[in-house]
CSV table of C-alpha atoms and ligand atoms in Angstrom, one decimal:
chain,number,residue,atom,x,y,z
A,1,UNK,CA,-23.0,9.7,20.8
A,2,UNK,CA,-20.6,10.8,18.0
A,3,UNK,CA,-17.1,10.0,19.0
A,4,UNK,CA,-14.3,12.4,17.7
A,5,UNK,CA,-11.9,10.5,20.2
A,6,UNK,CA,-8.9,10.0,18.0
A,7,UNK,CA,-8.4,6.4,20.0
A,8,UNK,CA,-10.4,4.1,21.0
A,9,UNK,CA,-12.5,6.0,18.1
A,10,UNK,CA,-15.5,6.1,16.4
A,11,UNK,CA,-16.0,2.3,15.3
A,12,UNK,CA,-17.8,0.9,11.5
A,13,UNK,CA,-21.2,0.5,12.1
A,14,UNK,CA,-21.1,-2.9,10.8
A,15,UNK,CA,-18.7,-4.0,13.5
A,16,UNK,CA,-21.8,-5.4,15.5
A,17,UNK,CA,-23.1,-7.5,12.1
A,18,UNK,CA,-19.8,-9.0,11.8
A,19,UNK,CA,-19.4,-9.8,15.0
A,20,UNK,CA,-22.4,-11.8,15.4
A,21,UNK,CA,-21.5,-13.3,11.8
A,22,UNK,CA,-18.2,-14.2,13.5
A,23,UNK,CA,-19.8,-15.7,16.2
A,24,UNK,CA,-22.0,-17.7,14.2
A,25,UNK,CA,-19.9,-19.0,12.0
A,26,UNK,CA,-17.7,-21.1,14.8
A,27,UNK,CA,-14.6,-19.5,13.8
A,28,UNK,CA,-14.0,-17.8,17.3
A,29,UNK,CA,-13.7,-21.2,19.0
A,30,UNK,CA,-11.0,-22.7,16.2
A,31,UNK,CA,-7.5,-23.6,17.0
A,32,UNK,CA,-5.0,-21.4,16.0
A,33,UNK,CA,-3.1,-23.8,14.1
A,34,UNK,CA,-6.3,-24.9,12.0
A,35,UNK,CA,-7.2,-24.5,8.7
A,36,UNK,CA,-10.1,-22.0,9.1
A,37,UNK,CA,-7.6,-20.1,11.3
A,38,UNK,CA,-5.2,-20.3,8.9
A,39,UNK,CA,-7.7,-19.3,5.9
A,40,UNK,CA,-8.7,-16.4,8.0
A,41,UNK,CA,-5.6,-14.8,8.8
A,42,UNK,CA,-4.0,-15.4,5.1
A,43,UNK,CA,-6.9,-13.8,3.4
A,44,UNK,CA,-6.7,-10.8,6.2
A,45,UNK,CA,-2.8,-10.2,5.1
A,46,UNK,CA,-3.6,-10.2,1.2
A,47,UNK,CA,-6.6,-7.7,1.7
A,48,UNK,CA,-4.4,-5.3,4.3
A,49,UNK,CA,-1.8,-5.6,0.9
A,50,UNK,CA,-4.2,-4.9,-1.4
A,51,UNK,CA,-6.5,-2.1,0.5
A,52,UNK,CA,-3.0,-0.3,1.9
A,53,UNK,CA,-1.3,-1.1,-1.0
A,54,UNK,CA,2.0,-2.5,0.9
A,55,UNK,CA,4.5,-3.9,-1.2
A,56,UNK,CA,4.5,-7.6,-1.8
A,57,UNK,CA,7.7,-7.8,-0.7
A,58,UNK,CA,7.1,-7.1,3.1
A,59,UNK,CA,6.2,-9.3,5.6
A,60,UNK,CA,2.8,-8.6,7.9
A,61,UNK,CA,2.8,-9.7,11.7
A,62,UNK,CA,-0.4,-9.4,13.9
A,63,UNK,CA,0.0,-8.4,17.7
A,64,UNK,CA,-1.6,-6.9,20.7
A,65,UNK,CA,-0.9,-3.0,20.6
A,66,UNK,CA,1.6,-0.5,19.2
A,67,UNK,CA,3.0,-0.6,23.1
A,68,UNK,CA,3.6,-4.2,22.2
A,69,UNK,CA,5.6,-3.4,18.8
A,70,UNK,CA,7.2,-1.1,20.8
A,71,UNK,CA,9.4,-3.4,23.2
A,72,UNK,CA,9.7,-6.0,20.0
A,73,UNK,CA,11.2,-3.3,17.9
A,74,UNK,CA,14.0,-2.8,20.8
A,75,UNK,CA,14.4,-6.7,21.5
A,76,UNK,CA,14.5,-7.8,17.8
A,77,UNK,CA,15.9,-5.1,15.6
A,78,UNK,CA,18.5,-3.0,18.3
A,79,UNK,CA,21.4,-4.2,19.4
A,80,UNK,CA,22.8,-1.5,21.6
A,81,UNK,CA,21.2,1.7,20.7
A,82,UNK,CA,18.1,3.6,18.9
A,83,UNK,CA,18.2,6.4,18.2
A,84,UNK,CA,14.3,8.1,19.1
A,85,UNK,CA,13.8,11.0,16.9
A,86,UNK,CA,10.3,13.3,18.5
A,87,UNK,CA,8.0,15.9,19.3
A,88,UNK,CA,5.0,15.2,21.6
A,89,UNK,CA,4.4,12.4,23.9
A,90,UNK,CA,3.9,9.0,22.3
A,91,UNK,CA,7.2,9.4,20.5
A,92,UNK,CA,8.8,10.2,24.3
A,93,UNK,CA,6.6,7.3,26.0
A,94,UNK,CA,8.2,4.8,23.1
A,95,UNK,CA,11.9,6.4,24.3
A,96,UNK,CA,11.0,5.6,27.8
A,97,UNK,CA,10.6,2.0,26.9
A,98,UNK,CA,13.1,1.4,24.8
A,99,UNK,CA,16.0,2.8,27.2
A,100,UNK,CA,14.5,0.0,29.7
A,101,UNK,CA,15.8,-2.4,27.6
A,102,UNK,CA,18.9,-0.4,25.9
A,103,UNK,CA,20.3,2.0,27.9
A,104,UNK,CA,22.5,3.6,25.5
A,105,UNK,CA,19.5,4.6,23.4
A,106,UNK,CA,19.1,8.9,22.7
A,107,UNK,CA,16.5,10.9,21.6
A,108,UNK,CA,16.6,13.5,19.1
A,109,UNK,CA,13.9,16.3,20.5
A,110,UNK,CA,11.8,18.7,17.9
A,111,UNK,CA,9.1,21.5,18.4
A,112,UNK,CA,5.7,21.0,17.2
A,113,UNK,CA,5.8,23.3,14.4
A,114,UNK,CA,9.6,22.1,13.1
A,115,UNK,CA,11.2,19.1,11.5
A,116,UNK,CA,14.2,17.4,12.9
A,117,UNK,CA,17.4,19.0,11.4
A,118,UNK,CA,19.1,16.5,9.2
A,119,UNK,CA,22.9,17.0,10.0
A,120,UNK,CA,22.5,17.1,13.8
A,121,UNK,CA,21.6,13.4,13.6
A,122,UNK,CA,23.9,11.4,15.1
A,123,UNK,CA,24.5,8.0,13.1
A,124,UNK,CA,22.2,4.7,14.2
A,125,UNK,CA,21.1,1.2,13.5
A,126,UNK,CA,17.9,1.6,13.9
A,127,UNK,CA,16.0,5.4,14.2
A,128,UNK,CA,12.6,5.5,15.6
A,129,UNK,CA,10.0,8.2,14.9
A,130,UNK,CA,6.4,8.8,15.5
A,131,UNK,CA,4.7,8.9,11.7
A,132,UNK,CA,1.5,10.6,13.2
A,133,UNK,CA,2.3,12.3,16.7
A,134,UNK,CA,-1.4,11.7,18.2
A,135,UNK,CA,-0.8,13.8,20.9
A,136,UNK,CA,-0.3,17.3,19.3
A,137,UNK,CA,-2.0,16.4,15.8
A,138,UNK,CA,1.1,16.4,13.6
A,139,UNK,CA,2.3,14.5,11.4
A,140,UNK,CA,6.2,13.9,9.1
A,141,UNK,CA,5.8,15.2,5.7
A,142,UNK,CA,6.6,12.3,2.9
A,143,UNK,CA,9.2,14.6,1.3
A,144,UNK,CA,10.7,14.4,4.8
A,145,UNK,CA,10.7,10.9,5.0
A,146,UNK,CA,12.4,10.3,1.5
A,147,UNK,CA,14.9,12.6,2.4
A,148,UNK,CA,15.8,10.6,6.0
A,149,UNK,CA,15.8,7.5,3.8
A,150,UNK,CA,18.6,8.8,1.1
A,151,UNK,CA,20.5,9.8,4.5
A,152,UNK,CA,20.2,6.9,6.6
A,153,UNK,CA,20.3,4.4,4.1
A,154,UNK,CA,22.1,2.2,6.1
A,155,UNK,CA,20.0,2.2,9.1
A,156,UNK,CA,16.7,0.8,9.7
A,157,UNK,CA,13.8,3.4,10.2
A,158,UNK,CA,10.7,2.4,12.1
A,159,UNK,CA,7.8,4.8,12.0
A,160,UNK,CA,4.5,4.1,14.7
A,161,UNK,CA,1.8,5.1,12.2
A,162,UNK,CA,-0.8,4.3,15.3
A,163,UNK,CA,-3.5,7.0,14.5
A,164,UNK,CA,-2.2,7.2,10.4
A,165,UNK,CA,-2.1,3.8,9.3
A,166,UNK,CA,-5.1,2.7,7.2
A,167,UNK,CA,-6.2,6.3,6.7
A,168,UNK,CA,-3.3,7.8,5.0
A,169,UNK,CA,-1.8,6.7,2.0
A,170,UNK,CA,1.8,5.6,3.7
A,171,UNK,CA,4.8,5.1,1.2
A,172,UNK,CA,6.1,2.3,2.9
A,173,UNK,CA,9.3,2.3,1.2
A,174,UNK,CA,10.4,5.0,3.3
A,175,UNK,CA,10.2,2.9,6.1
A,176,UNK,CA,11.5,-0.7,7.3
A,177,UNK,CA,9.0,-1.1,10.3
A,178,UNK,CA,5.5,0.4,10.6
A,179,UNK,CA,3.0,-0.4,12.9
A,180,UNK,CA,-0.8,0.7,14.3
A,181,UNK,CA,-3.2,-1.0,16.7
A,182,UNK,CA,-6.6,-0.9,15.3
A,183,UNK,CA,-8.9,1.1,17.4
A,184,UNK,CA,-7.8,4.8,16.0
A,185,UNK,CA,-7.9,4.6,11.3
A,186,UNK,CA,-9.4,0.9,11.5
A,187,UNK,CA,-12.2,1.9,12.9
A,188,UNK,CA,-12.0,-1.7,14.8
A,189,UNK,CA,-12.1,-2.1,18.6
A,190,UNK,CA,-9.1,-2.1,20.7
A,191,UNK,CA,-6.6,-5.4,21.4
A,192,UNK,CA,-4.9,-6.0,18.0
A,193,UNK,CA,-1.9,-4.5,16.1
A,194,UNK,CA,-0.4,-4.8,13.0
A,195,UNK,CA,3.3,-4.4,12.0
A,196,UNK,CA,4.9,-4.1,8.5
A,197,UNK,CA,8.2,-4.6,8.0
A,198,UNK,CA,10.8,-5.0,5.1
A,199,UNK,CA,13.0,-6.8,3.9
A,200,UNK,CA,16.3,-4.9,5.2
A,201,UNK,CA,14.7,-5.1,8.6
A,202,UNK,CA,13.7,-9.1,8.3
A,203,UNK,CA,17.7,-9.9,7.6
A,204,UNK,CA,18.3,-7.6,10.3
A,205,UNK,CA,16.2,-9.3,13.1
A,206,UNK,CA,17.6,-12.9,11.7
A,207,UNK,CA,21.3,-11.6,12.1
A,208,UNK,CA,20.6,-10.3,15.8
A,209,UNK,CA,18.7,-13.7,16.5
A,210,UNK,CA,16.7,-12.7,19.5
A,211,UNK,CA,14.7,-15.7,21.0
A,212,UNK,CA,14.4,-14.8,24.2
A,213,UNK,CA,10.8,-13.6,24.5
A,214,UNK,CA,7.6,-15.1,23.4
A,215,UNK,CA,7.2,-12.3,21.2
A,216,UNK,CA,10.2,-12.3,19.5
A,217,UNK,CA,10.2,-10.8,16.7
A,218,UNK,CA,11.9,-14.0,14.6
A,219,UNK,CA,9.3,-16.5,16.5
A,220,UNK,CA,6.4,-14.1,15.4
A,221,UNK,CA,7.7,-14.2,12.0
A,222,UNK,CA,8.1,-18.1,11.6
A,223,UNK,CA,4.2,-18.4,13.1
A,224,UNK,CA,3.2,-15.9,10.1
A,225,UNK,CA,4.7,-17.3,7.3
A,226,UNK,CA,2.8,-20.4,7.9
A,227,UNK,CA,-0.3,-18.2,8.4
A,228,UNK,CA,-0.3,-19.0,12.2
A,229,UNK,CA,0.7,-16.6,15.3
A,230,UNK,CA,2.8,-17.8,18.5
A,231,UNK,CA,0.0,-17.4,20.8
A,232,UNK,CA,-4.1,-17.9,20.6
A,233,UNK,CA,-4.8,-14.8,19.0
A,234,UNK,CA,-7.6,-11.8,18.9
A,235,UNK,CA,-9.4,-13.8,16.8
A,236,UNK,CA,-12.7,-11.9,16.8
A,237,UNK,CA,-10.5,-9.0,16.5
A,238,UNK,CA,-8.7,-10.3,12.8
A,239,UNK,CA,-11.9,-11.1,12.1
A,240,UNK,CA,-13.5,-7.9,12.0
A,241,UNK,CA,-10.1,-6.5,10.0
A,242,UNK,CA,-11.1,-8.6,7.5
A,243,UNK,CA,-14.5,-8.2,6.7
A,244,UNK,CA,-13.7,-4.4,7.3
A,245,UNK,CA,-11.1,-4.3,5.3
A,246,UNK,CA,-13.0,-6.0,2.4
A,247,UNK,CA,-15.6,-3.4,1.6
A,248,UNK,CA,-13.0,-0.8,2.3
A,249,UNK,CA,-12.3,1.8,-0.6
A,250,UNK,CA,-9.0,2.4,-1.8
A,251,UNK,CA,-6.3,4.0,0.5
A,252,UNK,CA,-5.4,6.4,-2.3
A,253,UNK,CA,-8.7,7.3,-1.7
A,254,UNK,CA,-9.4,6.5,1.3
A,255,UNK,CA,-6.6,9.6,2.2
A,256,UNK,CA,-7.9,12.0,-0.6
A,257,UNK,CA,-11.7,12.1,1.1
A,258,UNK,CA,-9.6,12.4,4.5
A,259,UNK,CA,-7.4,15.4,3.3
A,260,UNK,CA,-10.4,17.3,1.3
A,261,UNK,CA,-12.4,16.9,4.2
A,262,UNK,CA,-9.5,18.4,6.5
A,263,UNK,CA,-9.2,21.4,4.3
A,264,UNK,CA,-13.5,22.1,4.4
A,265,UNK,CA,-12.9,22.0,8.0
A,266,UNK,CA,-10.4,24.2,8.7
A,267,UNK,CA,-11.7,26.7,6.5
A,268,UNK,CA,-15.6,26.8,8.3
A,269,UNK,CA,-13.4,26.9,11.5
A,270,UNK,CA,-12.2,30.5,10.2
A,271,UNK,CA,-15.8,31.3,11.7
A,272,UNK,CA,-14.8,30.6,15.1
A,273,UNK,CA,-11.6,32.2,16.5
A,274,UNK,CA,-12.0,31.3,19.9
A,275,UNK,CA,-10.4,28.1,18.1
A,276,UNK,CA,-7.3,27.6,17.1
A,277,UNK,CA,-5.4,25.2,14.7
A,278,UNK,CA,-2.8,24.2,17.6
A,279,UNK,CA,0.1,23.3,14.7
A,280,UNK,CA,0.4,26.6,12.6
A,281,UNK,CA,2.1,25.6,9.5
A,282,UNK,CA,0.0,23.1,7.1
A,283,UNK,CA,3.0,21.0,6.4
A,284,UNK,CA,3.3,19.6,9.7
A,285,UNK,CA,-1.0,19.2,10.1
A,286,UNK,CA,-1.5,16.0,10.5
A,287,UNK,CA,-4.4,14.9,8.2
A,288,UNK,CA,-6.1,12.5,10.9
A,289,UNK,CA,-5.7,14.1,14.2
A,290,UNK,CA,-6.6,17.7,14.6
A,291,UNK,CA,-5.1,19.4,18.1
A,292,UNK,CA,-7.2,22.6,18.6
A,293,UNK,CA,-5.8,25.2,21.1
A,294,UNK,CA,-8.2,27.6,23.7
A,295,UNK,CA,-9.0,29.3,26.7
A,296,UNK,CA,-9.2,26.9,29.8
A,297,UNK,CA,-12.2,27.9,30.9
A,298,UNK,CA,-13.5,28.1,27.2
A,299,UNK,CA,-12.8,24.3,26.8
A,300,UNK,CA,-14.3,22.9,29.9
A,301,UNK,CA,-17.6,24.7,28.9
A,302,UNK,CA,-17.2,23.4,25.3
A,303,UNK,CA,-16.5,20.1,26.2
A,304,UNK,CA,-19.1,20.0,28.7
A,305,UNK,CA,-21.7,21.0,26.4
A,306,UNK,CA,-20.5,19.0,23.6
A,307,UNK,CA,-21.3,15.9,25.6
A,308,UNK,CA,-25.1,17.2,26.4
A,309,UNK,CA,-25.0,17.3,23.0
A,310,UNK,CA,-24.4,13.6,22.3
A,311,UNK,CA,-20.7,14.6,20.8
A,312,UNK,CA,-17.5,13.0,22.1
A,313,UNK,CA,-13.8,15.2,21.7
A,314,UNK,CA,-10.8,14.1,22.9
A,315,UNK,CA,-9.2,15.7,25.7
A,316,UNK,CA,-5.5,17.3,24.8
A,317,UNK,CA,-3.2,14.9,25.5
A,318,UNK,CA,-0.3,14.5,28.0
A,319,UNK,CA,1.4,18.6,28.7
A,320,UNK,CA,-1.6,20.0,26.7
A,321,UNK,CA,-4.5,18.5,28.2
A,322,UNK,CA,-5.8,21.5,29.8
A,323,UNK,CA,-5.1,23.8,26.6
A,324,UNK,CA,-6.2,21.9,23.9
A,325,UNK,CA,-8.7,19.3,22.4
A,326,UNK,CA,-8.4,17.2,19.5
A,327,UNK,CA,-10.7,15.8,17.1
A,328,UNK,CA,-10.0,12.3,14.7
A,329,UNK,CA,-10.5,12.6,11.3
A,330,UNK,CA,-10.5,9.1,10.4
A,331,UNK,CA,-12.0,6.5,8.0
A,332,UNK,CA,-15.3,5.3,10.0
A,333,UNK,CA,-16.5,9.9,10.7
A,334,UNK,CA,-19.1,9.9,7.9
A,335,UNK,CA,-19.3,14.3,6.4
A,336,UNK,CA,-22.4,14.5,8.3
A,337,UNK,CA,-20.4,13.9,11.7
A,338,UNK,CA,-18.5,17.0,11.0
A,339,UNK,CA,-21.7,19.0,9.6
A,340,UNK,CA,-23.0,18.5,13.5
A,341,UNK,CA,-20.0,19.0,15.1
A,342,UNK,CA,-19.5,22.1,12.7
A,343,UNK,CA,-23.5,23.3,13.3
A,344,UNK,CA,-23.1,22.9,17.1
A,345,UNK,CA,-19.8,25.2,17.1
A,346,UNK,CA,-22.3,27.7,15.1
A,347,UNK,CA,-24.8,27.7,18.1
A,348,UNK,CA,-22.3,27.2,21.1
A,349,UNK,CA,-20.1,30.3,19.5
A,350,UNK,CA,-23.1,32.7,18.4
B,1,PLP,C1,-2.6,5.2,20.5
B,1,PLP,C2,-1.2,5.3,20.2
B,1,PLP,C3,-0.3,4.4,20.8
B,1,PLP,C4,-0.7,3.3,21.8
B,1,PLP,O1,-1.5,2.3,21.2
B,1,PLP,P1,-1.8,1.0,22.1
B,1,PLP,O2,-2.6,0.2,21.2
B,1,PLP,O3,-2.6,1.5,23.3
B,1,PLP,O4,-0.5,0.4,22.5
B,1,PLP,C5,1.0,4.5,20.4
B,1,PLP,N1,1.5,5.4,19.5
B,1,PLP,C6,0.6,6.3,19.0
B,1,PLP,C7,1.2,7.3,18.0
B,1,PLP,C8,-0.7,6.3,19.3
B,1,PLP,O5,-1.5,7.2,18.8
C-alpha cells in the first residue's frame, strides 16, 4: 500500500530497523532522568537544529501532539486573549480550544484562496495561525509572514506547522512558537510533538508564570534545559527522530525536491480535468498537502479503485470531505510513488 494520507502518513522505511535497534540497545527501558536518556534527547535537539536549521537561540520542547501544544500555547503564553487568525478547519478546531480556556479569545476568518487583510487585525498578545492549513492544502506565503512580523512586533505569533514542519524550509524568525507532531513531514509514527519557540516568547511565558498544569509550558522548559522532560516520555518515538533525522538531507533541500516535485505534478495533472487543483492561485498552494476538488460520485469511484490498487488518498477533510481528496507531498513519498499514482490516473481517466 502506498499511503498519500497527509497524517498519519507514509512512514521511512527504516522506521522498522531502528526500532528493533532501539529495542536492542536497552535504551526503551532507561529512566528518564538518566544519562543515556539524557544523551539521547540532547543529541535529538542539536540534529532537529542542524537538519531544520533553527536558530541556536531557540529553545526545543518535546510533547505528545500539536492538540497538546495547542492548550499549552493558551495556558503559558495568553493571558486574556488570542487572537486566532484562519481559513479551514484545524486553524478553527485550535480556536475552539483555546476559548475553553480564554474566553475573550477572537478569530480572524479568511477564504481559501485569500490572505488575512492586514489593517482589519485587531491588536493581540499573542496571534495564532495555522502555517500549513492540512485541511484545504494551503499554506501562508513567507513574504506574508515577514510582513505580520514588522506589524505585530509586539506580539507573539505562533504558527502550527503540523503537516509543514520538517518538509519546508520554515524561516523561524517570523515566528515565536512553532510546532508539528511527527506522523505527517517526519515521516515517524504518531504520539510525539515538537515545539520551537524564541526567545520573546520564553520571557513571555516566565513573566505570566503559569504552573498550574503538568505541562506547563515553564515546567516543560526547566525538564529540557537539563535534557530531561516532566513526564516518562515517547522514548521509542525520540528515538526514531533521531536516527531519522540523522541521515536526513538538508531542509533547504529537503523543500526544493518537495516544491519541484509539486510543480511536475500539477502540470501531468493538466491531463486529467476531471481533477482539480482545489486552491486556484499558486501563492496560497501549499507545497505538502495537495486538496484536489471533483464530482461526488467521481471520487468515490476513484477512491475506491485507488485502494484495489494498493494506493491510499486522504479523504477531504472536515466541510469538504465529500468534494475533495488530498494527497501528502512529504519527505518519506519517494518520485516513483507519484509516477504510480500519476500512471494509475492515466488508466482510471482513459
Ligand atoms: C494533524 C494536524 C493537527 C493535529 O495533530 P495531532 O498530533 O493529532 O494533535 C493539528 N494541526 C494541523 C495543521 C494538523 O495537520
Amino acid at each position: 500500500m502506498i499511503n498519500f494520507y497527509p497524517g498519519p502518513s507514509k512512514l521511512y522505511p527504516e522506521i522498522g530497523t531502528y526500532l528493533q535497534e532501539a529495542f536492542q540497545s536497552g535504551i526503551l527501558e532507561m529512566n528518564h532522568r538518566s544519562e543515556a536518556f539524557m544523551e539521547l534527547y540532547a543529541s535529538t535537539k542539536n540534529l532537529l537544529k542542524e537538519k531544520l536549521n533553527i536558530p541556536e537561540d531557540y529553545e526545543i520542547v518535546l510533547v505528545s501532539s500539536a492538540t497538546e501544544c495547542w492548550e499549552i500555547i493558551s495556558q503559558s503564553f495568553v493571558e486574556k486573549a488570542s487572537v486566532h487568525l484562519f481559513n479551514g478547519a484545524f486553524g478553527e478546531k485550535w480556536f475552539d480550544y483555546a476559548k475553553k480556556i480564554h474566553s475573550a479569545s477572537s478569530a480572524v476568518c479568511f477564504e481559501a484562496h485569500e490572505l488575512p487583510v492586514m489593517q482589519e487585525m485587531p491588536k493581540a498578545e499573542l496571534l495564532a495561525l495555522t502555517h500549513n492549513e492540512t485541511s484545504n492544502g494551503t499554506a501562508l506565503p513567507d513574504s506574508f509572514q515577514v510582513q505580520l512580523r514588522k506589524e505585530f512586533s509586539h506580539s507573539l505569533i505562533a504558527y502550527d506547522a503540523t503537516s509543514s514542519m520538517a518538509g519546508y524550509n520554515l524561516q523561524w524568525k517570523n515566528g515565536d512558537i512553532w510546532f508539528a507532531s511527527v506522523q505527517k513531514c517526519f515521516g515517524l509514527p504518531p504520539g510525539l510533538a515538537i515545539m520551537v519557540v524564541s526567545p520573546e516568547a520564553v520571557d513571555r511565558a516566565a513573566f505570566i508564570k503559569d504552573d498550574r498544569y503538568y505541562n506547563s509550558f515553564n515546567y516543560i522548559l526547566g525538564n529540557a534545559r537539563k535534557n530531561q522532560t516532566h513526564h516518562t516520555p515517547n522514548i521509542s518515538n525520540i528515538y526514531l527522530l533521531k536516527s531519522t533525522l540523522r541521515q536526513r538531507a538538508d531542509i533547504e533541500n529537503i523543500h526544493q525536491d518537495l516544491m519541484e516535485r509539486k510543480l511536475h505534478f500539477f502540470e501531468e495533472m493538466k491531463q486529467f480535468p476531471q481533477l482539480q487543483n482545489y486552491i486556484l492561485s499558486s501563492d496560497q498552494q501549499s507545497d505538502t498537502v495537495f486538496c484536489l476538488r471533483a464530482e461526488e460520485p467521481a471520487i468515490v469511484k476513484l477512491k475506491n479503485a485507488t485502494k484495489e490498487n494498493g494506493i491510499l488518498l486522504g479523504n477531504g477533510y472536515g466541510s469538504l470531505k465529500n468534494t475533495t481528496f488530498r494527497i501528502a507531498n512529504f519527505p518519506a513519498l519517494l518520485q516513483a510513488d507519484f509516477d504510480r499514482l500519476l500512471l494509475f490516473f492515466a488508466h482510471f481517466f482513459k
